[in-house]
Short mmCIF file of N, CA and C in Angstrom, two decimals:
data_model
loop_
_atom_site.label_atom_id
_atom_site.label_comp_id
_atom_site.label_asym_id
_atom_site.label_seq_id
_atom_site.Cartn_x
_atom_site.Cartn_y
_atom_site.Cartn_z
N UNK A 638 50.43 37.00 -100.77
CA UNK A 638 50.82 35.98 -100.87
C UNK A 638 50.64 35.23 -102.38
N UNK A 639 51.78 34.66 -102.56
CA UNK A 639 51.56 33.98 -104.39
C UNK A 639 51.16 32.66 -103.99
N UNK A 640 50.52 32.22 -105.04
CA UNK A 640 49.87 30.96 -105.46
C UNK A 640 50.36 30.50 -106.56
N UNK A 641 50.35 29.14 -106.71
CA UNK A 641 50.87 28.42 -108.02
C UNK A 641 49.34 28.17 -108.78
N UNK A 642 49.00 28.76 -110.32
CA UNK A 642 47.95 28.67 -110.86
C UNK A 642 48.37 27.49 -111.81
N UNK A 643 47.54 26.17 -111.80
CA UNK A 643 47.81 25.50 -112.45
C UNK A 643 47.05 25.26 -114.18
N UNK A 644 47.14 26.26 -114.73
CA UNK A 644 46.52 26.41 -115.89
C UNK A 644 47.10 27.56 -116.86
N UNK A 645 47.25 27.34 -118.31
CA UNK A 645 47.87 28.66 -118.79
C UNK A 645 47.09 29.47 -119.27
N UNK A 646 45.78 29.38 -118.94
CA UNK A 646 44.87 30.54 -118.96
C UNK A 646 44.32 31.13 -117.80
N UNK A 647 43.83 32.43 -117.77
CA UNK A 647 43.27 32.72 -116.47
C UNK A 647 42.30 33.62 -117.06
N UNK A 648 41.03 33.76 -116.25
CA UNK A 648 39.84 34.53 -116.40
C UNK A 648 39.27 35.09 -115.08
N UNK A 649 38.69 35.85 -114.82
CA UNK A 649 37.95 36.44 -113.97
C UNK A 649 36.60 35.99 -113.81
N UNK A 650 35.91 35.69 -112.87
CA UNK A 650 34.65 35.39 -112.22
C UNK A 650 33.78 36.49 -113.20
N UNK A 651 33.96 37.58 -113.36
CA UNK A 651 33.23 38.58 -114.02
C UNK A 651 32.94 38.16 -115.32
N UNK A 652 34.45 37.88 -115.96
CA UNK A 652 34.34 37.17 -117.50
C UNK A 652 33.49 35.76 -117.63
N UNK A 653 33.78 35.27 -116.69
CA UNK A 653 33.12 33.86 -116.71
C UNK A 653 31.46 34.43 -116.59
N UNK A 654 31.23 34.86 -115.87
CA UNK A 654 29.47 35.29 -115.94
C UNK A 654 29.24 36.09 -117.18
N UNK A 655 30.28 36.70 -117.88
CA UNK A 655 29.55 37.53 -118.87
C UNK A 655 29.61 36.49 -120.09
N UNK A 656 30.08 35.45 -120.60
CA UNK A 656 30.24 34.42 -121.06
C UNK A 656 30.70 33.19 -120.62
N UNK A 657 30.09 32.36 -120.62
CA UNK A 657 30.76 30.94 -119.83
C UNK A 657 31.48 30.31 -121.02
N UNK A 658 30.79 30.43 -122.44
CA UNK A 658 31.07 29.62 -123.44
C UNK A 658 32.40 30.08 -123.74
N UNK A 659 32.56 30.87 -124.19
CA UNK A 659 33.65 31.93 -124.93
C UNK A 659 34.92 31.60 -123.54
N UNK A 660 34.26 31.48 -122.30
CA UNK A 660 35.79 31.73 -121.22
C UNK A 660 36.19 29.94 -121.55
N UNK A 661 35.19 29.03 -121.46
CA UNK A 661 36.01 27.60 -121.98
C UNK A 661 36.82 27.49 -123.03
N UNK A 662 36.23 28.31 -124.15
CA UNK A 662 36.49 28.07 -125.54
C UNK A 662 38.04 28.82 -125.57
N UNK A 663 38.20 29.68 -124.63
CA UNK A 663 39.53 30.46 -124.77
C UNK A 663 40.93 29.50 -124.21
N UNK A 664 40.41 28.20 -123.77
CA UNK A 664 41.45 27.38 -123.05
C UNK A 664 41.88 26.48 -123.96
N UNK A 665 41.00 26.42 -124.90
CA UNK A 665 41.28 25.55 -126.16
C UNK A 665 42.09 24.26 -126.10
N UNK A 666 40.79 23.75 -125.18
CA UNK A 666 40.84 22.33 -124.85
C UNK A 666 41.63 22.19 -123.47
N UNK A 667 42.33 23.20 -122.76
CA UNK A 667 42.70 22.97 -121.67
C UNK A 667 41.85 23.83 -120.06
N UNK A 668 42.55 23.38 -119.30
CA UNK A 668 41.74 24.32 -118.33
C UNK A 668 42.26 25.74 -118.18
N UNK A 669 40.72 26.34 -117.76
CA UNK A 669 40.97 27.71 -117.19
C UNK A 669 40.96 27.92 -115.83
N UNK A 670 41.96 28.61 -115.31
CA UNK A 670 42.08 29.41 -113.99
C UNK A 670 40.99 30.41 -113.67
N UNK A 671 39.72 30.19 -113.05
CA UNK A 671 38.69 30.94 -112.43
C UNK A 671 39.32 31.83 -111.58
N UNK A 672 39.77 33.09 -111.52
CA UNK A 672 40.42 34.02 -110.62
C UNK A 672 39.24 34.78 -109.77
N UNK A 673 39.16 34.79 -108.23
CA UNK A 673 38.43 35.81 -107.51
C UNK A 673 39.62 36.71 -106.94
N UNK A 674 39.61 37.82 -106.87
CA UNK A 674 40.59 38.71 -106.20
C UNK A 674 42.12 38.36 -106.76
N UNK A 675 42.30 38.08 -108.05
CA UNK A 675 43.98 37.61 -108.39
C UNK A 675 43.94 36.07 -107.64
N UNK A 676 43.03 35.35 -107.32
CA UNK A 676 43.52 33.71 -106.57
C UNK A 676 42.41 33.14 -106.87
N UNK A 677 43.32 31.84 -107.35
CA UNK A 677 42.46 30.70 -108.20
C UNK A 677 41.29 30.51 -107.07
N UNK A 678 39.98 30.60 -107.72
CA UNK A 678 38.77 30.00 -106.85
C UNK A 678 38.32 28.33 -107.31
N UNK A 679 38.92 28.29 -108.72
CA UNK A 679 38.36 27.11 -109.25
C UNK A 679 38.64 26.93 -110.75
N UNK A 680 38.75 25.66 -111.44
CA UNK A 680 39.28 25.36 -112.56
C UNK A 680 38.04 25.07 -113.50
N UNK A 681 37.77 25.50 -114.93
CA UNK A 681 37.16 25.45 -115.76
C UNK A 681 37.44 24.31 -116.78
N UNK A 682 36.96 23.39 -116.91
CA UNK A 682 37.45 22.61 -117.63
C UNK A 682 36.43 22.02 -118.76
N UNK A 683 36.97 21.98 -119.93
CA UNK A 683 35.99 20.85 -120.75
C UNK A 683 35.62 19.72 -120.57
N UNK A 684 34.57 19.64 -121.09
CA UNK A 684 33.69 18.08 -120.60
C UNK A 684 34.74 16.94 -121.28
N UNK A 685 35.36 16.93 -122.11
CA UNK A 685 36.20 15.86 -122.99
C UNK A 685 37.69 15.84 -121.84
N UNK A 686 38.01 16.82 -121.41
CA UNK A 686 39.33 16.65 -120.52
C UNK A 686 38.98 16.09 -119.10
N UNK A 687 37.49 16.72 -118.91
CA UNK A 687 37.04 16.05 -117.31
C UNK A 687 36.92 14.59 -117.33
N UNK A 688 36.67 14.33 -118.59
CA UNK A 688 36.16 12.66 -118.73
C UNK A 688 37.57 12.09 -118.81
N UNK A 689 38.59 12.44 -119.19
CA UNK A 689 39.90 11.92 -119.57
C UNK A 689 40.54 11.97 -118.21
N UNK A 690 40.57 13.16 -117.23
CA UNK A 690 40.89 13.25 -116.06
C UNK A 690 40.64 11.89 -115.16
N UNK A 691 39.02 11.82 -115.22
CA UNK A 691 38.33 10.59 -114.58
C UNK A 691 38.55 9.32 -114.96
N UNK A 692 39.18 8.71 -116.35
CA UNK A 692 39.54 7.88 -116.81
C UNK A 692 40.99 7.62 -116.27
N UNK A 693 41.74 8.49 -116.22
CA UNK A 693 43.23 8.16 -115.35
C UNK A 693 43.35 8.10 -114.31
N UNK A 694 42.18 8.79 -113.33
CA UNK A 694 42.29 8.29 -111.81
C UNK A 694 41.77 6.75 -111.77
N UNK A 695 40.60 6.51 -112.54
CA UNK A 695 40.45 5.24 -112.38
C UNK A 695 41.03 4.18 -112.59
N UNK A 696 42.14 4.38 -113.86
CA UNK A 696 42.85 3.61 -114.29
C UNK A 696 44.00 3.30 -112.97
N UNK A 697 44.73 4.61 -112.58
CA UNK A 697 45.34 4.42 -111.27
C UNK A 697 45.08 3.62 -110.17
N UNK A 698 43.61 3.79 -109.80
CA UNK A 698 43.02 3.04 -108.77
C UNK A 698 42.93 1.90 -109.11
N UNK A 699 42.63 1.20 -110.07
CA UNK A 699 42.87 0.03 -110.66
C UNK A 699 44.19 -0.91 -110.65
N UNK A 700 44.92 0.26 -111.00
CA UNK A 700 46.33 -0.38 -110.90
C UNK A 700 46.93 -0.88 -109.53
N UNK A 701 46.30 0.25 -108.41
CA UNK A 701 46.35 -0.07 -106.88
C UNK A 701 45.86 -1.28 -106.55
N UNK A 702 44.93 -1.36 -107.11
CA UNK A 702 44.14 -2.63 -106.53
C UNK A 702 44.91 -3.94 -107.03
N UNK A 703 45.49 -3.97 -108.53
CA UNK A 703 45.99 -4.97 -109.03
C UNK A 703 47.19 -5.26 -108.44
N UNK A 704 48.02 -4.30 -108.03
CA UNK A 704 49.47 -4.27 -107.34
C UNK A 704 49.25 -5.13 -105.86
N UNK A 705 48.06 -4.65 -105.34
CA UNK A 705 47.94 -5.05 -103.81
C UNK A 705 47.16 -6.73 -103.85
N UNK A 706 46.65 -7.00 -104.97
CA UNK A 706 46.08 -8.42 -105.13
C UNK A 706 47.34 -9.49 -105.68
N UNK A 707 48.24 -8.70 -106.50
CA UNK A 707 49.22 -9.65 -107.04
C UNK A 707 49.96 -10.17 -105.67
N UNK A 708 50.30 -9.51 -104.55
CA UNK A 708 51.17 -9.70 -103.51
C UNK A 708 50.29 -10.89 -102.58
N UNK A 709 48.98 -11.29 -102.97
CA UNK A 709 48.32 -12.21 -102.26
C UNK A 709 48.57 -13.34 -102.40
N UNK A 710 48.25 -14.30 -101.34
CA UNK A 710 48.02 -15.88 -101.69
C UNK A 710 47.46 -16.62 -102.91
N UNK A 711 47.84 -17.25 -104.11
CA UNK A 711 46.63 -17.37 -105.07
C UNK A 711 45.91 -18.67 -104.32
N UNK A 712 44.98 -19.19 -104.65
CA UNK A 712 44.13 -20.01 -104.25
C UNK A 712 43.83 -21.08 -105.60
N UNK A 713 44.12 -21.97 -105.63
CA UNK A 713 43.73 -22.81 -106.77
C UNK A 713 42.15 -23.20 -106.90
N UNK A 714 41.59 -23.16 -107.84
CA UNK A 714 40.14 -23.63 -108.00
C UNK A 714 40.19 -24.19 -108.90
N UNK A 715 39.09 -25.45 -109.07
CA UNK A 715 38.53 -26.21 -110.06
C UNK A 715 37.39 -25.73 -110.30
N UNK A 716 36.87 -25.53 -111.62
CA UNK A 716 35.58 -24.78 -111.92
C UNK A 716 34.79 -26.01 -112.40
N UNK A 717 34.99 -27.15 -112.17
CA UNK A 717 33.87 -28.09 -112.39
C UNK A 717 33.47 -28.48 -111.40
N UNK A 718 34.29 -27.89 -110.01
CA UNK A 718 33.60 -27.86 -108.55
C UNK A 718 32.96 -26.80 -108.06
N UNK A 719 32.86 -25.66 -108.94
CA UNK A 719 31.87 -24.69 -108.40
C UNK A 719 30.45 -24.95 -108.75
#
C-alpha cells in the first residue's frame, strides 16, 4: 500500500535512535518523516517549527471564534453603569 509522506526528508527509526539530533538537523528546519518498515510512523520537527504550527492553529481557532461572534446581536453597554 502506498502512503503520502508529508515531508521532504525521511529517516528510519534506526537512524533516529543512532543520532536523534543529526536526524533533526538533516531536515534543515523542516519536518522529517520517521519511517517504520517504509511507512511513516511519526514526524520529527524542530521546536521552532512546532511553535509556529501551534501559533497558526491558535490563530485559526481565534478567527473562527471572531467570525462566529461577528454574527451575534450587539448589546450596548454604558461603562459608567457597570
